[in-house]
Tab-separated table of C-alpha atoms in Angstrom:
chain	number	residue	atom	x	y	z
A	781	MET	CA	0.122	-0.092	-0.137
A	782	LEU	CA	1.331	3.256	-0.642
A	783	ASN	CA	0.891	6.552	1.166
A	784	LEU	CA	1.927	9.669	0.386
A	785	SER	CA	2.334	10.472	3.565
A	786	THR	CA	2.919	7.072	5.579
A	787	THR	CA	4.546	3.848	3.544
A	788	THR	CA	3.717	2.150	1.372
A	789	HIS	CA	2.430	-1.875	1.479
A	790	SER	CA	3.405	-4.803	0.567
A	791	THR	CA	1.334	-7.674	1.982
A	792	LEU	CA	0.250	-11.244	1.722
A	793	SER	CA	-2.762	-12.117	0.335
A	794	LEU	CA	-4.550	-9.530	2.422
A	795	LEU	CA	-2.175	-10.223	5.374
A	796	PRO	CA	-2.324	-6.471	7.506
A	797	PRO	CA	-0.416	-4.116	6.017
A	798	LYS	CA	1.793	-3.661	9.590
A	799	THR	CA	1.809	-3.776	12.912
A	800	PRO	CA	0.673	-2.545	14.968
A	801	PHE	CA	-2.798	-1.255	14.518
A	802	SER	CA	-2.060	2.633	15.619
A	803	ASP	CA	1.012	2.337	12.619
A	804	LEU	CA	-1.755	2.184	9.972
A	805	PRO	CA	-2.252	4.884	7.652
A	806	SER	CA	-4.503	7.500	7.467
A	807	LYS	CA	-3.663	9.747	4.538
A	808	PRO	CA	-4.139	9.336	0.665
A	809	PHE	CA	-3.080	7.911	-2.296
A	810	ASN	CA	-2.756	4.335	-0.616
A	811	THR	CA	-1.372	1.575	-3.118
A	812	HIS	CA	-2.262	-2.033	-1.587
A	813	SER	CA	-0.133	-5.351	-2.916
A	814	SER	CA	-2.034	-8.012	-2.157
A	815	LEU	CA	-1.347	-11.767	-3.017
A	816	THR	CA	-3.671	-13.897	-3.805
A	817	LEU	CA	-3.803	-17.423	-4.747
A	818	LYS	CA	-7.720	-19.270	-6.153
A	819	THR	CA	-6.873	-22.891	-6.700
A	820	HIS	CA	-9.314	-23.858	-8.917
A	821	SER	CA	-11.265	-26.413	-11.652
A	822	SER	CA	-8.880	-25.602	-13.941
A	823	PRO	CA	-5.509	-24.846	-13.390
A	824	PRO	CA	-2.888	-23.522	-15.656
A	825	LYS	CA	-0.592	-26.052	-15.001
A	826	PRO	CA	-2.127	-29.475	-13.821
A	827	HIS	CA	1.504	-30.665	-13.509
A	828	LEU	CA	2.333	-28.066	-10.988
A	829	PHE	CA	-1.360	-27.920	-9.279
A	830	HIS	CA	-3.122	-30.825	-9.099
A	831	SER	CA	-6.486	-30.144	-9.874
A	832	ASN	CA	-8.263	-31.678	-6.283
A	833	PRO	CA	-9.184	-34.448	-5.222
A	834	SER	CA	-12.635	-36.417	-4.235
A	835	GLY	CA	-14.361	-34.389	-2.190
A	836	SER	CA	-16.504	-31.324	-1.556
A	837	LEU	CA	-14.148	-29.150	-2.055
A	838	PRO	CA	-10.723	-28.634	-3.574
A	839	ARG	CA	-8.008	-30.135	-1.071
A	840	ARG	CA	-4.409	-27.646	-1.065
A	841	PRO	CA	-0.871	-29.210	-2.200
A	842	ASN	CA	0.651	-29.738	2.383
A	843	PRO	CA	3.667	-29.972	2.362
A	844	PHE	CA	3.401	-30.025	6.100
A	845	ALA	CA	0.991	-33.144	5.932
A	846	VAL	CA	3.690	-36.275	6.367
A	847	ARG	CA	6.958	-33.803	6.326
A	848	ALA	CA	6.428	-30.901	8.643
A	849	PHE	CA	8.907	-31.230	10.223
A	850	SER	CA	11.485	-33.202	8.390
A	851	GLY	CA	15.226	-31.529	6.209
A	852	GLU	CA	13.512	-31.673	3.564
A	853	GLY	CA	9.983	-30.550	4.303
A	854	PHE	CA	11.769	-27.407	5.723
A	855	GLN	CA	13.728	-26.857	2.803
A	856	SER	CA	10.801	-27.249	0.786
A	857	VAL	CA	8.882	-24.785	2.998
A	858	LEU	CA	11.811	-22.520	3.252
A	859	GLU	CA	12.266	-21.894	-0.980
A	860	ALA	CA	8.280	-21.061	-0.845
A	861	ALA	CA	8.139	-18.435	1.565
A	862	SER	CA	11.649	-16.914	-0.168
A	863	VAL	CA	9.801	-16.917	-3.224
A	864	LEU	CA	7.182	-15.066	-2.178
A	865	THR	CA	9.743	-12.816	0.392
A	866	ALA	CA	11.159	-11.808	-2.824
A	867	ILE	CA	7.719	-10.859	-5.133
A	868	ILE	CA	7.414	-8.170	-2.573
A	869	VAL	CA	10.872	-7.382	-2.597
A	870	VAL	CA	10.065	-6.706	-5.951
A	871	HIS	CA	7.460	-5.003	-5.571
A	872	GLU	CA	8.763	-2.131	-3.892
A	873	GLY	CA	11.613	-2.246	-4.862
A	874	GLY	CA	9.800	-1.165	-7.616
A	875	HIS	CA	8.312	1.453	-5.406
A	876	PHE	CA	11.473	2.367	-4.596
A	877	ALA	CA	13.711	2.618	-7.701
A	878	ALA	CA	10.630	5.126	-8.687
A	879	ALA	CA	10.723	7.881	-6.327
A	880	ALA	CA	14.328	7.181	-6.162
A	881	VAL	CA	14.840	7.975	-10.155
A	882	GLN	CA	13.333	11.300	-9.381
A	883	GLY	CA	14.519	13.012	-7.334
A	884	ILE	CA	11.587	12.955	-4.374
A	885	HIS	CA	12.295	12.269	-0.489
A	886	VAL	CA	11.850	8.360	0.820
A	887	SER	CA	12.320	7.510	4.555
A	888	ARG	CA	11.594	3.986	4.592
A	889	PHE	CA	12.277	0.614	2.923
A	890	ALA	CA	10.678	-2.239	5.387
A	891	ILE	CA	11.383	-6.477	4.676
A	892	GLY	CA	8.858	-8.503	6.977
A	893	PHE	CA	6.432	-6.544	9.015
A	894	GLY	CA	6.358	-6.763	12.555
A	895	PRO	CA	8.781	-6.011	15.031
A	896	VAL	CA	12.282	-4.669	14.283
A	897	LEU	CA	15.526	-7.458	13.685
A	898	LEU	CA	17.817	-5.511	11.366
A	899	ARG	CA	17.715	-2.062	11.122
A	900	PHE	CA	20.104	0.133	9.226
A	901	VAL	CA	20.348	3.780	7.575
A	902	SER	CA	21.865	5.392	4.835
A	903	ASN	CA	21.224	8.242	2.707
A	904	ASN	CA	18.776	9.288	5.606
A	905	VAL	CA	16.271	5.864	4.018
A	906	GLU	CA	15.992	3.306	7.309
A	907	TYR	CA	16.133	-0.032	5.756
A	908	SER	CA	14.498	-2.722	7.995
A	909	LEU	CA	14.335	-6.466	8.447
A	910	ARG	CA	11.210	-7.698	10.536
A	911	ALA	CA	10.322	-10.414	12.139
A	912	PHE	CA	7.774	-11.576	9.230
A	913	PRO	CA	8.850	-11.907	5.468
A	914	LEU	CA	5.683	-12.083	4.117
A	915	GLY	CA	5.013	-8.611	3.485
A	916	GLY	CA	6.772	-5.036	3.438
A	917	PHE	CA	6.334	-1.066	3.033
A	918	VAL	CA	7.992	2.150	1.475
A	919	GLY	CA	7.988	4.945	3.345
A	920	PHE	CA	7.552	8.384	3.182
A	921	PRO	CA	7.995	11.250	4.446
A	922	ASP	CA	5.504	13.768	3.483
A	923	ASN	CA	3.383	14.830	6.853
A	924	ASP	CA	6.051	12.356	9.157
A	925	PRO	CA	6.104	15.104	12.655
A	926	ASP	CA	9.388	14.148	12.883
A	927	SER	CA	11.087	14.390	9.086
A	928	ASN	CA	13.276	17.544	9.091
A	929	ILE	CA	11.915	17.951	4.999
A	930	PRO	CA	10.063	21.105	5.120
A	931	PRO	CA	6.094	20.229	3.773
A	932	ASP	CA	6.204	22.428	0.639
A	933	ASP	CA	9.473	20.841	-0.702
A	934	THR	CA	8.738	20.071	-4.134
A	935	ASP	CA	10.610	16.788	-3.269
A	936	LEU	CA	7.894	15.495	-1.228
A	937	LEU	CA	5.684	13.274	-3.545
A	938	LYS	CA	2.520	14.888	-1.865
A	939	ASN	CA	3.684	18.061	-3.882
A	940	ARG	CA	4.777	15.817	-7.086
A	941	PRO	CA	2.150	16.595	-10.117
A	942	ILE	CA	0.205	13.626	-11.076
A	943	LEU	CA	1.885	12.296	-13.390
A	944	ASP	CA	5.094	11.962	-11.502
A	945	ARG	CA	2.456	10.440	-8.456
A	946	LEU	CA	1.006	7.701	-11.656
A	947	ILE	CA	5.137	6.527	-11.826
A	948	VAL	CA	5.739	5.378	-8.380
A	949	ILE	CA	2.015	4.685	-7.905
A	950	SER	CA	2.123	2.187	-11.063
A	951	ALA	CA	5.903	1.154	-10.918
A	952	GLY	CA	4.972	-2.313	-8.107
A	953	VAL	CA	3.043	-4.037	-10.646
A	954	VAL	CA	5.007	-2.768	-12.792
A	955	ALA	CA	8.508	-4.065	-11.425
A	956	ASN	CA	6.147	-7.349	-10.578
A	957	ILE	CA	5.101	-8.324	-14.297
A	958	VAL	CA	8.409	-7.646	-16.192
A	959	PHE	CA	10.270	-10.059	-12.507
A	960	ALA	CA	7.307	-12.508	-13.972
A	961	TYR	CA	8.545	-12.759	-17.590
A	962	LEU	CA	12.439	-12.480	-17.242
A	963	ILE	CA	11.411	-15.619	-14.432
A	964	ILE	CA	9.639	-17.304	-16.795
A	965	PHE	CA	12.948	-16.612	-19.662
A	966	VAL	CA	15.452	-17.930	-17.146
A	967	GLN	CA	13.094	-20.681	-17.262
A	968	VAL	CA	12.816	-21.263	-20.762
A	969	VAL	CA	16.719	-21.279	-20.786
A	970	SER	CA	17.518	-23.210	-18.334
A	971	VAL	CA	15.761	-26.211	-18.232
A	972	GLY	CA	13.258	-25.641	-21.012
A	973	LEU	CA	9.336	-24.798	-21.697
A	974	PRO	CA	7.472	-27.741	-20.252
A	975	VAL	CA	4.871	-29.429	-23.130
A	976	GLN	CA	2.108	-31.488	-22.466
A	977	GLU	CA	1.207	-34.380	-24.416
A	978	PRO	CA	-2.231	-35.454	-22.956
A	979	PHE	CA	-3.740	-39.362	-22.425
A	980	PRO	CA	-6.583	-41.463	-21.631
A	981	GLY	CA	-7.774	-40.642	-18.202
A	982	VAL	CA	-7.885	-38.911	-15.435
A	983	LEU	CA	-4.238	-39.420	-13.614
A	984	VAL	CA	-4.749	-40.886	-9.081
A	985	PRO	CA	-1.051	-39.802	-7.478
A	986	GLU	CA	-1.826	-39.372	-3.842
A	987	VAL	CA	-4.682	-42.177	-1.650
A	988	ARG	CA	-5.558	-41.079	1.039
A	989	ALA	CA	-4.947	-43.286	3.865
A	990	SER	CA	-8.833	-44.916	5.539
A	991	SER	CA	-10.387	-42.972	1.919
A	992	ALA	CA	-13.185	-44.826	0.073
A	993	ALA	CA	-10.496	-45.280	-2.556
A	994	ALA	CA	-8.558	-46.679	-0.171
A	995	ARG	CA	-10.629	-48.626	1.366
A	996	ASP	CA	-12.336	-49.765	-1.923
A	997	GLY	CA	-9.143	-50.505	-3.855
A	998	LEU	CA	-7.366	-47.374	-5.814
A	999	LEU	CA	-3.807	-47.513	-5.393
A	1000	PRO	CA	-1.339	-44.117	-6.358
A	1001	GLY	CA	-0.245	-44.337	-10.178
A	1002	ASP	CA	-3.727	-45.865	-11.231
A	1003	VAL	CA	-5.117	-44.122	-13.897
A	1004	ILE	CA	-9.194	-44.123	-14.053
A	1005	LEU	CA	-10.416	-44.084	-17.733
A	1006	THR	CA	-14.142	-44.207	-17.338
A	1007	VAL	CA	-16.745	-43.463	-14.506
A	1008	ASP	CA	-20.252	-45.042	-14.854
A	1009	GLY	CA	-18.903	-46.245	-18.231
A	1010	VAL	CA	-18.162	-43.083	-19.915
A	1011	ALA	CA	-15.292	-42.248	-20.782
A	1012	LEU	CA	-12.500	-39.583	-19.888
A	1013	PRO	CA	-11.527	-37.490	-21.934
A	1014	MET	CA	-7.818	-37.187	-23.204
A	1015	THR	CA	-7.389	-33.208	-22.548
A	1016	VAL	CA	-4.603	-30.757	-21.220
A	1017	SER	CA	-7.474	-28.748	-19.225
A	1018	SER	CA	-8.955	-30.099	-16.387
A	1019	SER	CA	-12.690	-31.114	-17.835
A	1020	SER	CA	-11.589	-34.567	-17.413
A	1021	VAL	CA	-10.914	-34.467	-13.342
A	1022	SER	CA	-14.309	-31.870	-13.189
A	1023	MET	CA	-16.234	-34.776	-15.076
A	1024	LEU	CA	-14.809	-37.716	-12.158
A	1025	VAL	CA	-15.198	-34.752	-9.507
A	1026	ASP	CA	-18.903	-34.366	-9.902
A	1027	ALA	CA	-20.072	-38.049	-10.311
A	1028	ILE	CA	-18.687	-38.423	-6.803
A	1029	LYS	CA	-19.303	-35.456	-5.447
A	1030	THR	CA	-23.634	-35.970	-6.218
A	1031	SER	CA	-22.801	-39.790	-5.443
A	1032	PRO	CA	-21.958	-40.458	-1.785
A	1033	GLY	CA	-23.582	-44.158	-0.138
A	1034	LYS	CA	-24.035	-45.008	-3.593
A	1035	PRO	CA	-21.181	-47.086	-5.391
A	1036	VAL	CA	-19.517	-45.265	-8.609
A	1037	SER	CA	-18.319	-48.126	-11.167
A	1038	LEU	CA	-14.741	-47.166	-12.862
A	1039	LYS	CA	-12.727	-48.439	-15.208
A	1040	VAL	CA	-8.868	-48.176	-13.887
A	1041	ARG	CA	-5.423	-48.636	-15.540
A	1042	ARG	CA	-3.012	-49.882	-12.974
A	1043	GLY	CA	1.212	-49.878	-15.299
A	1044	LYS	CA	0.976	-50.464	-18.929
A	1045	SER	CA	-1.650	-52.804	-19.592
A	1046	LEU	CA	-3.529	-53.591	-16.801
A	1047	ASP	CA	-7.340	-53.039	-16.979
A	1048	LEU	CA	-9.149	-53.183	-13.297
A	1049	SER	CA	-12.997	-52.269	-12.911
A	1050	VAL	CA	-13.063	-50.689	-8.985
A	1051	ASN	CA	-16.945	-49.966	-7.363
A	1052	VAL	CA	-15.871	-47.071	-4.851
A	1053	VAL	CA	-18.047	-45.611	-2.076
A	1054	PRO	CA	-18.012	-41.880	-1.487
A	1055	ASP	CA	-17.996	-41.437	1.910
A	1056	LYS	CA	-20.715	-38.174	2.900
A	1057	SER	CA	-18.476	-34.788	3.848
A	1058	ASN	CA	-20.381	-32.668	6.515
A	1059	ASP	CA	-21.899	-30.778	2.967
A	1060	GLY	CA	-23.838	-33.857	1.765
A	1061	THR	CA	-21.419	-34.740	-0.830
A	1062	GLY	CA	-19.326	-38.217	-1.586
A	1063	ARG	CA	-15.890	-38.297	-1.020
A	1064	ILE	CA	-13.200	-40.625	-2.168
A	1065	GLY	CA	-9.604	-39.089	-0.649
A	1066	VAL	CA	-7.694	-38.880	-3.317
A	1067	GLN	CA	-5.559	-36.190	-5.405
A	1068	LEU	CA	-6.418	-35.585	-9.384
A	1069	SER	CA	-4.923	-34.250	-12.717
A	1070	PRO	CA	-5.028	-34.867	-16.300
A	1071	ASN	CA	-3.412	-38.000	-17.630
A	1072	LEU	CA	-0.882	-36.076	-18.871
A	1073	LYS	CA	3.193	-36.711	-20.164
A	1074	ILE	CA	5.740	-33.749	-19.887
A	1075	SER	CA	8.750	-32.763	-22.244
A	1076	LYS	CA	11.235	-30.031	-22.303
A	1077	VAL	CA	11.874	-27.659	-25.292
A	1078	LYS	CA	15.018	-26.047	-24.605
A	1079	PRO	CA	15.446	-23.065	-27.492
A	1080	GLN	CA	17.863	-22.860	-30.494
A	1081	ASN	CA	18.794	-19.132	-29.423
A	1082	LEU	CA	18.038	-16.293	-26.684
A	1083	ALA	CA	15.223	-14.823	-30.178
A	1084	VAL	CA	13.720	-18.102	-29.534
A	1085	ALA	CA	13.699	-18.017	-25.660
A	1086	ALA	CA	12.313	-14.346	-25.941
A	1087	VAL	CA	9.116	-16.234	-28.020
A	1088	TYR	CA	9.281	-18.514	-25.422
A	1089	ALA	CA	8.974	-16.989	-23.415
A	1090	SER	CA	6.246	-13.930	-24.406
A	1091	LYS	CA	3.944	-17.393	-24.382
A	1092	GLU	CA	4.358	-19.396	-21.672
A	1093	PHE	CA	3.955	-15.201	-19.848
A	1094	TRP	CA	0.514	-14.059	-22.117
A	1095	GLY	CA	-0.618	-18.012	-21.454
A	1096	LEU	CA	0.334	-17.825	-17.382
A	1097	THR	CA	-1.502	-14.182	-17.754
A	1098	SER	CA	-4.441	-15.471	-19.680
A	1099	ASN	CA	-5.475	-18.451	-16.902
A	1100	VAL	CA	-4.701	-15.717	-14.107
A	1101	LEU	CA	-7.301	-13.081	-15.822
A	1102	ASP	CA	-10.016	-15.996	-16.072
A	1103	SER	CA	-9.008	-17.503	-12.849
A	1104	LEU	CA	-9.771	-13.913	-11.186
A	1105	LYS	CA	-12.546	-13.296	-13.291
A	1106	GLN	CA	-14.743	-17.053	-12.355
A	1107	THR	CA	-13.854	-15.878	-8.318
A	1108	PHE	CA	-15.340	-12.471	-9.356
A	1109	LEU	CA	-18.682	-14.014	-11.266
A	1110	ASN	CA	-18.972	-17.260	-9.379
A	1111	PHE	CA	-18.000	-14.975	-5.601
A	1112	SER	CA	-20.598	-17.223	-3.545
A	1113	GLN	CA	-18.925	-20.959	-4.932
A	1114	THR	CA	-14.832	-19.585	-4.999
A	1115	VAL	CA	-14.601	-17.155	-2.152
A	1116	GLY	CA	-13.931	-19.908	-0.006
A	1117	LYS	CA	-10.731	-21.888	-2.776
A	1118	VAL	CA	-8.459	-18.051	-2.295
A	1119	SER	CA	-5.568	-18.743	-0.212
A	1120	GLY	CA	-3.899	-16.831	1.812
A	1121	PRO	CA	-0.553	-16.875	2.626
A	1122	VAL	CA	0.317	-20.066	5.223
A	1123	ALA	CA	-1.822	-21.200	2.170
A	1124	ILE	CA	0.495	-20.425	-1.050
A	1125	ILE	CA	3.802	-21.084	1.122
A	1126	ALA	CA	1.795	-24.749	1.935
A	1127	VAL	CA	1.864	-24.834	-1.972
A	1128	GLY	CA	4.935	-23.626	-3.001
A	1129	ALA	CA	6.026	-25.899	-0.667
A	1130	GLU	CA	4.823	-29.240	-2.438
A	1131	VAL	CA	4.893	-26.991	-5.963
A	1132	ALA	CA	9.378	-27.931	-4.381
A	1133	ARG	CA	9.281	-30.691	-3.582
A	1134	SER	CA	8.203	-32.467	-6.302
A	1135	SER	CA	9.350	-30.307	-9.421
A	1136	SER	CA	12.654	-28.349	-8.634
A	1137	ASP	CA	11.268	-26.534	-12.080
A	1138	GLY	CA	8.465	-26.190	-10.868
A	1139	LEU	CA	9.232	-23.334	-9.219
A	1140	PHE	CA	9.869	-21.034	-11.575
A	1141	GLN	CA	5.923	-20.934	-13.045
A	1142	PHE	CA	4.993	-21.073	-9.114
A	1143	ALA	CA	7.330	-17.845	-9.099
A	1144	ALA	CA	5.409	-16.329	-11.969
A	1145	ILE	CA	1.948	-16.970	-11.558
A	1146	LEU	CA	2.673	-14.836	-8.269
A	1147	ASN	CA	4.213	-11.927	-9.743
A	1148	ILE	CA	1.012	-12.180	-12.495
A	1149	ASN	CA	-1.412	-12.756	-9.370
A	1150	LEU	CA	-0.368	-9.840	-7.998
A	1151	ALA	CA	0.490	-7.202	-9.860
A	1152	ILE	CA	-3.274	-7.682	-11.789
A	1153	ILE	CA	-4.764	-7.595	-8.188
A	1154	ASN	CA	-2.759	-4.301	-7.466
A	1155	LEU	CA	-4.995	-2.528	-10.179
A	1156	LEU	CA	-8.376	-3.489	-9.396
A	1157	PRO	CA	-9.316	0.153	-8.411
A	1158	LEU	CA	-9.942	-1.103	-5.036
A	1159	PRO	CA	-9.253	1.729	-2.125
A	1160	ALA	CA	-6.051	0.423	0.083
A	1161	LEU	CA	-4.662	-1.309	-3.637
A	1162	ASP	CA	-2.617	0.731	-6.132
A	1163	GLY	CA	-5.487	0.799	-8.719
A	1164	GLY	CA	-7.249	2.640	-6.117
A	1165	SER	CA	-4.771	5.172	-5.589
A	1166	MET	CA	-4.136	5.167	-9.857
A	1167	ALA	CA	-8.268	5.868	-9.437
A	1168	LEU	CA	-7.802	9.420	-6.961
A	1169	LEU	CA	-5.695	10.448	-9.220
A	1170	ILE	CA	-8.022	10.305	-12.184
A	1171	VAL	CA	-10.301	11.738	-9.797
A	1172	GLU	CA	-7.604	14.495	-9.269
A	1173	ALA	CA	-7.188	15.067	-13.168
A	1174	VAL	CA	-11.107	15.409	-14.063
A	1175	ARG	CA	-11.009	18.170	-11.069
A	1176	GLY	CA	-8.357	20.016	-12.677
A	1177	GLY	CA	-5.747	19.135	-10.572
A	1178	ARG	CA	-7.786	20.159	-7.562
A	1179	LYS	CA	-7.491	16.533	-4.463
A	1180	LEU	CA	-10.429	15.836	-2.949
A	1181	PRO	CA	-10.730	16.548	0.601
A	1182	GLN	CA	-8.374	14.801	3.031
A	1183	GLU	CA	-10.982	14.107	5.048
A	1184	VAL	CA	-12.873	12.076	2.602
A	1185	GLU	CA	-9.500	10.286	1.050
A	1186	GLN	CA	-9.309	9.105	4.607
A	1187	ARG	CA	-12.177	7.533	4.991
A	1188	ILE	CA	-11.623	6.516	1.870
A	1189	MET	CA	-8.521	3.888	2.582
A	1190	SER	CA	-9.004	3.560	6.186
A	1191	SER	CA	-11.725	1.571	5.238
A	1192	GLY	CA	-9.420	-0.622	2.503
A	1193	ILE	CA	-6.664	-1.112	4.790
A	1194	MET	CA	-9.466	-2.004	7.919
A	1195	LEU	CA	-10.852	-4.270	5.091
A	1196	VAL	CA	-7.838	-5.729	4.215
A	1197	ILE	CA	-6.860	-6.431	7.939
A	1198	LEU	CA	-9.944	-8.053	8.638
A	1199	LEU	CA	-10.332	-10.724	5.145
A	1200	GLY	CA	-6.425	-11.374	5.906
A	1201	LEU	CA	-6.589	-12.000	9.884
A	1202	PHE	CA	-9.264	-14.739	8.799
A	1203	LEU	CA	-7.626	-15.932	5.583
A	1204	ILE	CA	-4.507	-16.756	7.727
A	1205	VAL	CA	-6.448	-18.479	10.806
A	1206	ARG	CA	-8.701	-20.552	8.456
A	1207	ASP	CA	-5.555	-21.454	6.234
A	1208	THR	CA	-3.990	-22.408	9.146
A	1209	LEU	CA	-6.672	-24.503	10.417
A	1210	ASN	CA	-6.856	-26.649	7.403
A	1211	LEU	CA	-2.703	-27.150	7.544
A	1212	ASP	CA	-3.472	-31.766	8.109
A	1213	PHE	CA	-0.162	-32.067	10.865
A	1214	ILE	CA	-3.018	-28.568	13.250
A	1215	LYS	CA	-6.064	-30.824	11.807
A	1216	GLU	CA	-4.712	-34.211	13.437
A	1217	ILE	CA	-3.135	-32.155	16.781
A	1218	LEU	CA	-6.518	-30.706	16.700
């Protein structure tokens, strides 16, 4: 969130911008960098985000389920957290660089939020590392009572022309977009571009112990070819997964006939009786994904790599836009799939553990997600601050009364805090090892 008088904040998935509540910005032109990850029925890369299981609501890949305290589990969680931290640093670095290049006064640059762990001052800017590395902020001294800068200084952000302020506000989004493209480009050059070849049926990567699927004979690695006599289509999308999930959800306590291929040539008939979930739908306790073979294509030169990276970038962007569109058009059905920072790290850790190069696309998707979310014209987001600048321009350079802008931004910040707290608590309680403790 960018604030002319105090700070620009960057938080993960509606995470509270900073603590304590008394530190909340109260001045105009806030931009809030908010990152969410929606697990949906059409994942951008099925080999990275498996279309989820079996039952009522989709199940997020959870690195804490078995290896919560193992070295491998800790390393994957650390890798995912590092990716998120890098994305926040890039976003806030965009705001910071745009201000510095224009000679605009900046007073603080922080990684994380909460208690300060490390702090140093250079060129009148305080740099700090804070306890929780899932957010960040850039501070401006515009209305800081402790600042010795005259309030009419032309290098204060609030005193700059609209275009200068627009550049600072939009720079975080631009930085994330550029970073996303560079990540994809590095992936294409170093490990190649993933190419998906579809095969018939739906793959079962995981079967949960003591589930209906385990009880009735399904095994990890099985490929489900038909459900109740209907062939599942061969596709790189998750339409076949959706067909299977729908058949299971609508049959609690009733046998579902599956034709299963085990190994290269053994075809079996398996009747699975889904358990009844709390919401009355059926679930069998498996993780599902389209049956795909992934190969890597490496470019012949940097020019071809740039073309590959551009196509992949626009493909991922299209998937993120479609996902967000579905979220808003079907909000009541999709709101439960919006993830906070805890769940995002869980997904990222699973990706890191299952696919070393999967982190490239995980990072690219999160950058694109963060950029698009921040363009929404909502209070406390970058897009909200841009909207206020447009209003100011339409009014011939006359700003809205400070009290009006303050109320608009304060309401947005409070909504971010409340929703962020809800997501953190909900996603933490959904972690498998927390469920086992409870």
